[in-house]
Coordinates of C-alpha atoms in Angstrom, one line a residue:
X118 CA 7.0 47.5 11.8
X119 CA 9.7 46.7 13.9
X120 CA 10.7 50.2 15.3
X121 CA 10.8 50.4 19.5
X122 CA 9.1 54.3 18.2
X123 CA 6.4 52.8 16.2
X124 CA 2.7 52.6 17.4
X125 CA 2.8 49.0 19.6
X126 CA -0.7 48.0 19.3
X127 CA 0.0 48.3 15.7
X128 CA 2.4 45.5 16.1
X129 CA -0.3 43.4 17.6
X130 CA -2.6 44.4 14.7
X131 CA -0.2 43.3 11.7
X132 CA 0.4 40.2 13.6
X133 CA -3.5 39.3 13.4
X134 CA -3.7 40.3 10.0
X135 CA -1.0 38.3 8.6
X136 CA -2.3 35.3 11.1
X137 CA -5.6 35.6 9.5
X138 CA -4.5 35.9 5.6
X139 CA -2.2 33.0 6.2
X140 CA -5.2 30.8 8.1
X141 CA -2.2 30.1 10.8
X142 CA -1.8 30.7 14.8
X143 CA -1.1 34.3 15.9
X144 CA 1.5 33.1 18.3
X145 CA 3.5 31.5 15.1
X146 CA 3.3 35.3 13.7
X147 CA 4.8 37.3 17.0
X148 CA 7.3 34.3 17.5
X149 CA 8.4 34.8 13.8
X150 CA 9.2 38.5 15.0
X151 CA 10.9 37.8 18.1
X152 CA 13.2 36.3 16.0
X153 CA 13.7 38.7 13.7
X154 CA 14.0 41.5 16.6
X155 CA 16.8 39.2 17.5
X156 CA 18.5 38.9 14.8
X157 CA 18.2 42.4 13.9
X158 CA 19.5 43.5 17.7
X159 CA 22.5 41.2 17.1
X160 CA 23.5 43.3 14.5
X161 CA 23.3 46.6 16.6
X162 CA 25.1 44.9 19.9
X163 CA 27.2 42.2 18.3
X164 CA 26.5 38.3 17.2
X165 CA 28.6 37.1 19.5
X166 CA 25.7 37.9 22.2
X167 CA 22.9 35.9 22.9
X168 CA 20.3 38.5 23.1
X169 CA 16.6 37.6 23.9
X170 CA 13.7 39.9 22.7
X171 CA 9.6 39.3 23.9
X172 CA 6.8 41.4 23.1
X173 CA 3.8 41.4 25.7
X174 CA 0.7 39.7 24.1
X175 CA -1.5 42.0 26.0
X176 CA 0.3 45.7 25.3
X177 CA 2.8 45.0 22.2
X178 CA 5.8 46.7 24.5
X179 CA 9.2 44.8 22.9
X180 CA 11.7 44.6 25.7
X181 CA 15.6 43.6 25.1
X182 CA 17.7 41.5 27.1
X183 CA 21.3 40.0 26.5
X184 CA 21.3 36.8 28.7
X185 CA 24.5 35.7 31.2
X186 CA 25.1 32.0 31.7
X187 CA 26.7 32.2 35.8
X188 CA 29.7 30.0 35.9
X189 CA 32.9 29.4 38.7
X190 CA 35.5 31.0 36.0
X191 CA 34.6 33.1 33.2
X192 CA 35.8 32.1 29.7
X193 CA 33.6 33.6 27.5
X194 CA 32.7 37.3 28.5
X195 CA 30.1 38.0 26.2
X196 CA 28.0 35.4 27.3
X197 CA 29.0 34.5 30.5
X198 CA 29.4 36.3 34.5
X199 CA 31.0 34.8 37.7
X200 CA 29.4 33.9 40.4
X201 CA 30.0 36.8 42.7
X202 CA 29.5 39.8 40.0
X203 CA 26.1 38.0 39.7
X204 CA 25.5 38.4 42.9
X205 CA 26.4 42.2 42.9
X206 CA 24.1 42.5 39.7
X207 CA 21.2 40.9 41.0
X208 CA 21.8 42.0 45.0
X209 CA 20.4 38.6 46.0
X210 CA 22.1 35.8 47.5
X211 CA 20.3 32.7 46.2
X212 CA 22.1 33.0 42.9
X213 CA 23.7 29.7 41.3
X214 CA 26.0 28.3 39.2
X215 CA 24.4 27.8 35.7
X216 CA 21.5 30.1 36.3
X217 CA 20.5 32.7 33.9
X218 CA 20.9 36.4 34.2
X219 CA 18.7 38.6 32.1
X220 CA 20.5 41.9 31.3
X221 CA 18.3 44.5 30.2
X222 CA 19.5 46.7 27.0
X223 CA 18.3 50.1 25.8
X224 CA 15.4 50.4 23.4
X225 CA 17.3 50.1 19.4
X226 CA 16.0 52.1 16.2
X227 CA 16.7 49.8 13.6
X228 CA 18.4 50.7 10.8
X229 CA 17.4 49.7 7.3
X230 CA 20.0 46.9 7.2
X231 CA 18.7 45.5 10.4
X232 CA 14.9 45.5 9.5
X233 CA 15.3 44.2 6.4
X234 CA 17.0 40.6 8.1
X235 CA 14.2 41.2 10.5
X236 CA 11.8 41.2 7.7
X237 CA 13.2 38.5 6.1
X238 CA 13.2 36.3 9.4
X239 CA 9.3 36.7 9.4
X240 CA 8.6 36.0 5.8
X241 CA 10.8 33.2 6.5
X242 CA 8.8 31.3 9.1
X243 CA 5.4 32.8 8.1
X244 CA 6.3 30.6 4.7
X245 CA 7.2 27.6 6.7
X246 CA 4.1 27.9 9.4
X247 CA 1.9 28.3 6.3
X248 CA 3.5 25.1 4.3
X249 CA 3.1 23.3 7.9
X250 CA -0.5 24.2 8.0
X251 CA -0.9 22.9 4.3
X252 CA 0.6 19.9 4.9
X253 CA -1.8 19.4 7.9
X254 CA -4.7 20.1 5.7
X255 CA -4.1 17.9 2.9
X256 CA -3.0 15.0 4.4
X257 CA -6.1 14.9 6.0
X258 CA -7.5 15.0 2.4
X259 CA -5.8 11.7 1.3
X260 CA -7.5 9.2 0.4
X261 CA -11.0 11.6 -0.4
X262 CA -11.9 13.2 -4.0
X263 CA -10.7 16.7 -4.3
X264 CA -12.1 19.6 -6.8
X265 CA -10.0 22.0 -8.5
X266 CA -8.9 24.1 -11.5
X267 CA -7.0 23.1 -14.1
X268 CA -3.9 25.5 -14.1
X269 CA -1.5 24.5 -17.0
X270 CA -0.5 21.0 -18.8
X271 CA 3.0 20.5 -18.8
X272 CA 4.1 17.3 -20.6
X273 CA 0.7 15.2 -20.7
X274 CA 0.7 16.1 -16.8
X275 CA -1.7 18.2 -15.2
X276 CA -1.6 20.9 -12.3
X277 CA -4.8 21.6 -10.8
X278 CA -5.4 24.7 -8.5
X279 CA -6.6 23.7 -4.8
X280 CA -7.3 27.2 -4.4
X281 CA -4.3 27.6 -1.6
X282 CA -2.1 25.0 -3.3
X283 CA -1.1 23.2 -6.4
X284 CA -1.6 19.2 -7.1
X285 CA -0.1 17.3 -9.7
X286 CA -2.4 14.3 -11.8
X287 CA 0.1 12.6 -13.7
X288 CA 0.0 11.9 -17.0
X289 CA -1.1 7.9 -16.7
X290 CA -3.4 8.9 -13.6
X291 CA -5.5 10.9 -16.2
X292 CA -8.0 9.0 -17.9
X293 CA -7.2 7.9 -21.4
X294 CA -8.5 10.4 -24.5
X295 CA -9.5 12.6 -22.1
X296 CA -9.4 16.1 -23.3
X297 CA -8.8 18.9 -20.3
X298 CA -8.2 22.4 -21.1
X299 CA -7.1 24.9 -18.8
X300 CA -9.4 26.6 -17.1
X301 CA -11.9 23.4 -16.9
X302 CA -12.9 22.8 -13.0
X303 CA -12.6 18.2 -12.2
X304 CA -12.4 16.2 -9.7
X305 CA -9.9 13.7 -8.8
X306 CA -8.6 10.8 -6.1
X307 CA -5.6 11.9 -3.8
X308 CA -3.6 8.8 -3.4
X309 CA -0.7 11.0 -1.9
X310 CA 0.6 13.5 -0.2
X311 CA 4.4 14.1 0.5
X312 CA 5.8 17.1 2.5
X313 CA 8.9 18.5 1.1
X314 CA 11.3 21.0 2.0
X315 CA 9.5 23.5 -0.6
X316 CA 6.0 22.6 0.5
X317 CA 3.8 19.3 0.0
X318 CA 3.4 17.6 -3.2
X319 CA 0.1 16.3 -3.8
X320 CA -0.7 13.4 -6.3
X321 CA -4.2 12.9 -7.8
X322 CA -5.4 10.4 -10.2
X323 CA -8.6 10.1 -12.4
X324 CA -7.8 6.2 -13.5
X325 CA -7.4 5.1 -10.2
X326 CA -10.7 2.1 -8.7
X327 CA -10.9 4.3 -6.1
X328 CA -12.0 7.1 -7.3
X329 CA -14.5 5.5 -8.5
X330 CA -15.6 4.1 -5.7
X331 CA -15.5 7.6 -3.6
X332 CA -17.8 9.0 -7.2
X333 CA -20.5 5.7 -5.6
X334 CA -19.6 7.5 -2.0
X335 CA -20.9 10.8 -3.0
X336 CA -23.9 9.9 -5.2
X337 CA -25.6 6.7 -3.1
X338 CA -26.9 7.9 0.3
X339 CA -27.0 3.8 1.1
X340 CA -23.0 3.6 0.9
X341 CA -22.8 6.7 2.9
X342 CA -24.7 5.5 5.6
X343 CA -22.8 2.0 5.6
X344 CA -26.0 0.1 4.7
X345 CA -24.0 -0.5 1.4
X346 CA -20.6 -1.8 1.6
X347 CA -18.2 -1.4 -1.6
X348 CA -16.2 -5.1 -1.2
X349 CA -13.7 -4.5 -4.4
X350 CA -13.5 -2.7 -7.8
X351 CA -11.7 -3.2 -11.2
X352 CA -11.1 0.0 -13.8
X353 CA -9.8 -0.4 -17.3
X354 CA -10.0 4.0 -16.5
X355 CA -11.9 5.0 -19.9
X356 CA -12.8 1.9 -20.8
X357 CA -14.9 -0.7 -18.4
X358 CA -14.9 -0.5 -15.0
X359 CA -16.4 -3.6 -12.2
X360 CA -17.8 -2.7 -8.9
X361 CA -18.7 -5.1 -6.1
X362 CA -21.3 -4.1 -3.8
X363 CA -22.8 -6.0 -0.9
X364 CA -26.2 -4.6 1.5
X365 CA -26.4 -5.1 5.1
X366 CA -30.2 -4.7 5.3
X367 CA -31.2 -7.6 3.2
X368 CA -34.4 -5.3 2.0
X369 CA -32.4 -3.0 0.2
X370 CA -31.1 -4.6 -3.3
X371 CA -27.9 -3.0 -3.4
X372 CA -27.4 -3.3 -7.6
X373 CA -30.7 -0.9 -8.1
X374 CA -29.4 1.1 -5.0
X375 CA -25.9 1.8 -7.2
X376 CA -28.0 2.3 -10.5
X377 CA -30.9 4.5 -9.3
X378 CA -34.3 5.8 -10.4
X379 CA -33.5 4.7 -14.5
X380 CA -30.1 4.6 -13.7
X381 CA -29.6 8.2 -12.4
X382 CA -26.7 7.4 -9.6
X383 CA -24.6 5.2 -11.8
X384 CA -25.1 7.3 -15.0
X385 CA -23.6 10.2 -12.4
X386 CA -20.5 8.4 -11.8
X387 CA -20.1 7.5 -16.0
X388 CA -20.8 11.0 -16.6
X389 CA -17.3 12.0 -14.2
X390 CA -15.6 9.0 -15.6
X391 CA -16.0 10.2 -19.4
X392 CA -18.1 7.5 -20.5
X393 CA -16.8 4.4 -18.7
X394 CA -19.0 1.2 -18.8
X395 CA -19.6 0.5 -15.3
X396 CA -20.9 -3.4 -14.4
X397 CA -22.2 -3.6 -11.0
X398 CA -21.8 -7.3 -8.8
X399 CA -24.0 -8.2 -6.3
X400 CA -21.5 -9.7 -3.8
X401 CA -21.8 -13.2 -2.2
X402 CA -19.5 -15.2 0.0
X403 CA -20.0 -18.0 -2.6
X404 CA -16.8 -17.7 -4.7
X405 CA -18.7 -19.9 -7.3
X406 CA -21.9 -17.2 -7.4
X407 CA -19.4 -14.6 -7.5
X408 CA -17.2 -15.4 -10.4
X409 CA -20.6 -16.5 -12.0
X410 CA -21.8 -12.4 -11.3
X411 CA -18.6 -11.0 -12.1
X412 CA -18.1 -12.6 -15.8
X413 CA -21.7 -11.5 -16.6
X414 CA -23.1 -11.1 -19.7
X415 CA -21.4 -14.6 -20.5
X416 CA -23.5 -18.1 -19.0
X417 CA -21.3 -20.3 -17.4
X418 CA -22.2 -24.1 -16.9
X419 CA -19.7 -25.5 -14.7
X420 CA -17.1 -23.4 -11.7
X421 CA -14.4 -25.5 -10.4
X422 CA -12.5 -23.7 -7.3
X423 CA -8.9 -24.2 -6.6
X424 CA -8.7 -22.4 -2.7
X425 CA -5.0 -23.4 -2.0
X426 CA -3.7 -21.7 -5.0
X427 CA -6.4 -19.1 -5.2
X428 CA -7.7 -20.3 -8.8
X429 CA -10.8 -21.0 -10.9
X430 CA -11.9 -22.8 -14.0
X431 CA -15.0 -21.9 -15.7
X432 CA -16.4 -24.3 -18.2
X433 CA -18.7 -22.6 -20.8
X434 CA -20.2 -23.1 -24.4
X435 CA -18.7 -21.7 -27.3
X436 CA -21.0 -19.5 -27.6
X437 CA -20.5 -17.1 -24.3
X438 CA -16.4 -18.2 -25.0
X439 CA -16.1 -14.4 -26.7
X440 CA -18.5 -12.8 -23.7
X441 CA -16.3 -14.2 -20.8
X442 CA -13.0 -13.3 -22.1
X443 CA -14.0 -10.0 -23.7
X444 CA -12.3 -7.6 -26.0
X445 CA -8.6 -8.0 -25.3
X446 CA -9.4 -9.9 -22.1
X447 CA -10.8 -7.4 -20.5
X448 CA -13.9 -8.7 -19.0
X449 CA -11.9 -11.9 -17.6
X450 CA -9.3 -9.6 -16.5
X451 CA -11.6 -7.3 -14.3
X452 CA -13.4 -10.0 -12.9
X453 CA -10.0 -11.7 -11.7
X454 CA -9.2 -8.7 -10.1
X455 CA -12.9 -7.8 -8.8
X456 CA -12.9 -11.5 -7.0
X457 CA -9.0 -12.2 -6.2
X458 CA -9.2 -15.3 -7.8
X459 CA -7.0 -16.2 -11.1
X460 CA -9.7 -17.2 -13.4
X461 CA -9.0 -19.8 -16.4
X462 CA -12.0 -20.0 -19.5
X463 CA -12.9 -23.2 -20.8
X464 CA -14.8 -24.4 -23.3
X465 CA -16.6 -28.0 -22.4
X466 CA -14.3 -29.6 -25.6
X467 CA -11.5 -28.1 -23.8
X468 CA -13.0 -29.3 -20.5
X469 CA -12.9 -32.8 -21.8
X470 CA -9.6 -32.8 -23.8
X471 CA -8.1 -31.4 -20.6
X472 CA -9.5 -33.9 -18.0
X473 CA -8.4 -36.9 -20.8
X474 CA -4.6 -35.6 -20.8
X475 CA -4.6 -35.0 -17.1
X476 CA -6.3 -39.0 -17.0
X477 CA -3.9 -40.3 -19.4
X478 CA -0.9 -38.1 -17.8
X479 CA -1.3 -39.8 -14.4
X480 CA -1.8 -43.3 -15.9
X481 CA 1.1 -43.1 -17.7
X482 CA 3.0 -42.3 -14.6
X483 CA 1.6 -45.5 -13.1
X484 CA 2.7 -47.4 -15.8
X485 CA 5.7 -46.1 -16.1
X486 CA 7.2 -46.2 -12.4
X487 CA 5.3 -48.6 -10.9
X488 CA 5.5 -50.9 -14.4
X489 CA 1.9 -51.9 -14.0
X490 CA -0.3 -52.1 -17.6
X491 CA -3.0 -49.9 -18.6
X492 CA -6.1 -51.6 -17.8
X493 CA -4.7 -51.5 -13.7
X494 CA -3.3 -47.8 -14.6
X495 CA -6.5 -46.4 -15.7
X496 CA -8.7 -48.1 -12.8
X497 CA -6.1 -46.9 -9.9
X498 CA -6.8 -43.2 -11.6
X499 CA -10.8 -44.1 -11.7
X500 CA -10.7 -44.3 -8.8
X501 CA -9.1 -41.2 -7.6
X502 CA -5.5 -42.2 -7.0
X503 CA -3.4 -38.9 -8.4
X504 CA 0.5 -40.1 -7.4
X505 CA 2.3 -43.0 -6.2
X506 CA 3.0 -41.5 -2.8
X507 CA -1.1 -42.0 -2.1
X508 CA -0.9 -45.8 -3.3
X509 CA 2.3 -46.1 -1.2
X510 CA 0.0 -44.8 2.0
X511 CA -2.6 -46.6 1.3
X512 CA -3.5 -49.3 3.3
X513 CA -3.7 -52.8 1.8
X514 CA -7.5 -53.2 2.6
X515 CA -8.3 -49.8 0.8
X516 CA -6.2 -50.8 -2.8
X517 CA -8.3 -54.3 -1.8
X518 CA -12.0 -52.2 -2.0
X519 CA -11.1 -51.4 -6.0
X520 CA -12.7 -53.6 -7.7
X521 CA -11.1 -56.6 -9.8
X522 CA -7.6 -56.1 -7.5
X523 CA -7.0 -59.2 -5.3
X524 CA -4.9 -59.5 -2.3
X525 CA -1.5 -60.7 -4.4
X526 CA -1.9 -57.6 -6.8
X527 CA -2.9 -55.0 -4.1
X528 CA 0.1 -56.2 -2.1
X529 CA 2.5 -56.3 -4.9
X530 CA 1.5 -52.8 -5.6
X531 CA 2.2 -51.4 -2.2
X532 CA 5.7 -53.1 -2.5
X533 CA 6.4 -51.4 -6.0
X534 CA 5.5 -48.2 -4.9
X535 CA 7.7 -48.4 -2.0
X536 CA 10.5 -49.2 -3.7
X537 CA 10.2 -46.6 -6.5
X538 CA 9.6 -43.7 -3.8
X539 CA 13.1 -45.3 -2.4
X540 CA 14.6 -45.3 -5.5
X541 CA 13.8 -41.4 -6.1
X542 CA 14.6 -40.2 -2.7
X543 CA 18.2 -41.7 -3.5
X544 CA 18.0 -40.0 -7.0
X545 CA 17.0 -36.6 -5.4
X546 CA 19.4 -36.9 -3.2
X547 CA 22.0 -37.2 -4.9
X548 CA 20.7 -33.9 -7.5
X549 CA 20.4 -32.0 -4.4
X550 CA 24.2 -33.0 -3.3
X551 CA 25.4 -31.7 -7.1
X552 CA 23.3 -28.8 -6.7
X553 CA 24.8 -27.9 -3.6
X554 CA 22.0 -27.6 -1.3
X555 CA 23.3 -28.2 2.8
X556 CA 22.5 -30.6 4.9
X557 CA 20.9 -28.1 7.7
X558 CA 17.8 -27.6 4.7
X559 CA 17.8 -30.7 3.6
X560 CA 17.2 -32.0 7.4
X561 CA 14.5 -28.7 8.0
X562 CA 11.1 -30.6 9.5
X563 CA 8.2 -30.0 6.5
X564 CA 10.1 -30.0 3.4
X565 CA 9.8 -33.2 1.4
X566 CA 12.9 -34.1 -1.4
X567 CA 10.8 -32.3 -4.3
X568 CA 10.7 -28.8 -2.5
X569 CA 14.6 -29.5 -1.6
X570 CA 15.1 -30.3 -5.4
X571 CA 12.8 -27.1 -6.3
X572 CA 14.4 -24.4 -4.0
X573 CA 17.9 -26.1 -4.7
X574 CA 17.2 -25.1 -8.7
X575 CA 16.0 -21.7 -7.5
X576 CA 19.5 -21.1 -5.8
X577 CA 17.9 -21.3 -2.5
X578 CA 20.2 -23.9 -0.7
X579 CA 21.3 -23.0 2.6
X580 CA 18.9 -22.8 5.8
X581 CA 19.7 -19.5 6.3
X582 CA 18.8 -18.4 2.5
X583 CA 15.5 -20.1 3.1
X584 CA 15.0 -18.4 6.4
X585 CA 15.5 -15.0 4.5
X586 CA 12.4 -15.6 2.1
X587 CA 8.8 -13.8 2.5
X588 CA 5.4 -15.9 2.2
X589 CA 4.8 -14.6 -0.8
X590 CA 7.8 -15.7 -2.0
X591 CA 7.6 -19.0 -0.7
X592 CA 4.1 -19.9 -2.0
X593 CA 2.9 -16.7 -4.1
X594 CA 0.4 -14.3 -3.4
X595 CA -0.9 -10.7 -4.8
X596 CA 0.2 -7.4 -4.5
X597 CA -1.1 -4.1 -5.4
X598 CA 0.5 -0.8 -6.9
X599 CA -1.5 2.1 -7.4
X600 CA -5.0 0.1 -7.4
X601 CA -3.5 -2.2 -9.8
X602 CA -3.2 -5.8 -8.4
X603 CA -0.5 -7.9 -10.0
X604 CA 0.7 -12.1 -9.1
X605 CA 3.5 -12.8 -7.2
X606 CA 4.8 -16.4 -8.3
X607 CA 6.3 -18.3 -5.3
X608 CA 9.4 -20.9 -5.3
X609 CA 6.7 -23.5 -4.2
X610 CA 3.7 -22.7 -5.2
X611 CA 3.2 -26.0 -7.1
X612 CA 3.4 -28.3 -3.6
X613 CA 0.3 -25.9 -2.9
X614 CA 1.3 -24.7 0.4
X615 CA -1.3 -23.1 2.8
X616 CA -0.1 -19.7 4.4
X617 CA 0.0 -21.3 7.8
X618 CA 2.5 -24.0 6.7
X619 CA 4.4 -21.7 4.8
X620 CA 4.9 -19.3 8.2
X621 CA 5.6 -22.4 10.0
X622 CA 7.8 -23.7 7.9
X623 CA 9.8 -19.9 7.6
X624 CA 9.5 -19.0 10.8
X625 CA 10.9 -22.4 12.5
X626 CA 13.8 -21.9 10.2
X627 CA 14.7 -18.4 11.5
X628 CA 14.3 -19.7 15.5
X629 CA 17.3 -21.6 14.3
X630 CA 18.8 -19.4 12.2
X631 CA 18.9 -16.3 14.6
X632 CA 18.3 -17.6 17.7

């Protein structure tokens, strides 16, 4: 193939050939064997040399050249000619310093040594072009369902034929009791794809949401078009699965859309998951209707919504206690991931037990500190006073409005919760001096004593540690690892921080920090 003698246009033809077998550019081929004529021609007329070969697109002629670098003084004569024998060579005067002169050698018949580097040079880059145009293709795949051939099982893992490459579905990606065999044709989710020196790795997965989602993709023509919108899902893969669906076109119910003609579409999607129970949610942007939805079969009575921290109690009956939760948790544990929201089951005994501690908790804190008795304890918590900072700024008239408290006793009160809030700054104070926490945070605009005291016990005590911290660290928040969301608790999440405040509060620390 790479002998001067042999038939040119043949050249051109094996170049095509290999392009088209390999599904990669023509011009990657005939560059492949410039460089092996090279490096075979090195051989013949020395390494030292830089020697250039080309073959014409148009005839397949291969031409030879060892290339001169013109300098002032020759040092290196292999590679290298002076000024004036440049000149000579090239009878021209508009020769310069640093030009190139192309040196035209003989025509070479490789010898076997030589053509077999050459052929190794092309293999070589052929290999690379082709794991190049690979890569390319699949990472253009991620993130879509792909169909292969089970290949082999190697440790609970499975490699699945792509045709012109291999994929990997690890063993916990694979849905659980699933049997596969080799030979049997699936599909899976790619959730990756990694290029590595020996070609791209591609990952798959059968347990991840998404792939059940993409399954909804292919078998409802409404999602397709985009008049169906898939907001979240929730797999237990092999077990129960929760999909959220909301319709754009409020004429199209987009539950029966999902389920089908007697549940043809859905019963598609089990069918691919191995029997999974599907529940489909009609999305709403009421978190209350949504949370009611997503624990269905259970009836709830009563939602209570926590924003700030992202959290909601449902109060039920006994008797939907078992269909909320589920086996093992699982429907309460779908449906916190379906909606984002941590969800907390109640019964309405432990509704009441719980609102009667939280009553008697906060009386006994006015009792306590502001050494008032339980008749004025309970009436302040009636009516809707939760700590002693909101009696202390409360307004004399507004205590006055409760009735059975007169001016002496609403004044007296304001006076007692002053001097107790005094009384634990000083205490906090001096905690946060034992725990070592520096002035510079103590003195940061937006944190009150009990976040000083909190992030002091979490060993967060200088300005510069606090301007280090995340949001989510600060206040909490969710993260998600291969479809599976999981809490992130925060240093104050109990102070019940907004993310606003929280960046303010990080972010006015660091102008100070790194300014």
């Amino acid at each position: 193939m790479l002998n001067q003698r042999s038939d040119k246009v043949e050249l051109l033809r094996i170049a095509e050939a290999v392009a088209v077998e390999k599904s990669i550019d023509k011009e990657i081929i005939l560059s492949s064997m410039e460089s092996a004529i090279q490096k075979a021609a090195k051989t013949k007329f020395g390494s030292e040399n830089d020697i250039r070969a080309k073959i014409d697109r148009e005839s397949g002629d291969i031409s030879l050249h060892k290339v001169l670098t013109v300098v002032e003084k020759q040092e290196n004569f292999n590679n290298e000619i002076t000024l004036t024998n440049a000149k000579k060579l090239k009878d021209k005067e508009d020769v310069n310093v640093g030009d190139e002169i192309y040196e035209e050698l003989p025509p070479v018949d490789f010898g076997r040594i030589a053509a077999q580097t050459a052929r190794q040079v092309i293999t070589q880059n052929v290999r690379a072009a082709e794991r190049e145009r690979q890569y390319n293709d699949f990472i253009d795949k991620k993130d879509e369902i792909l169909s292969g051939i089970v290949k082999r099982l190697e440790y609970g893992n499975a490699i699945i034929d792509l045709n012109r490459s291999e994929a990997i579905i690890r063993k916990e990606e694979l849905i659980p009791r699933e049997i596969l065999k080799t030979g049997d044709r699936i599909k899976a989710y790619c959730y990756d794809v990694i290029r590595e020196n020996k070609g791209q790795q591609i990952f798959l997965s059968r347990a991840h949401p998404k792939f059940m989602e993409k399954l909804f993709f292919q078998e409802v023509p409404e999602i397709y078009d985009g008049i169906i919108e898939i907001k979240s899902s929730a797999r237990d893969a092999g077990s129960r699965a929760k999909i959220c669906v909301y319709s754009k076109d409020s004429s199209i119910d987009p539950v029966g859309a999902c389920v089908g003609m007697r549940g043809s579409r859905v019963q598609s999607v089990v069918n691919e998951l191995n029997g999974e129970k599907i529940d489909i949610v009609n999305w709403s942007e009421d978190v209350a209707s949504l949370a009611v939805s997503a624990l269905a079969p259970a009836e709830i009575q009563k939602v209570i919504i926590d924003d700030q921290n992202k959290r909601i109690e449902v109060i039920l009956t006994e008797e939907n206690l078992s269909k909320a939760i589920g086996r093992r948790g699982q429907n309460v544990r779908l449906a916190s991931k379906l909606i984002n929201f941590e969800i907390d089951i109640l019964t309405e005994k432990e509704e009441s037990e719980k609102r009667q501690l939280e009553f008697k908790g906060k009386t006994e804190i006015f009792i306590n500190n502001l050494e008032v008795d339980e008749t004025l304890g309970q009436l302040l918590v009636a009516e809707g006073f939760s700590t002693i900072e909101e009696i202390n700024q409360s307004t004399q008239d507004e205590i006055l409005k409760i009735e059975g408290i007169d001016d002496d006793t609403a004044k007296e009160l304001k006076e007692r919760a002053s001097d107790y809030l005094i009384k634990e700054k000083e205490n906090i104070g001096k905690k946060l001096k034992d725990l070592g926490v520096s002035d510079d945070l103590i003195k940061h605009k937006g944190l009150t004593p009990g976040m000083l005291l909190t992030l002091g016990e979490k060993k967060i005590k200088t300005l510069k540690d606090f301007a280090e911290l995340s949001t989510d660290e600060l206040i909490g928040g969710y993260d998600e690892k291969k479809g599976v969301k999981f809490k992130i608790d925060g240093y104050l999440e109990e102070f019940a921080l907004t993310n606003n405040e929280a960046d303010d509060l990080i972010i006015n620390a660091r102008n100070v920090v790194f300014k």
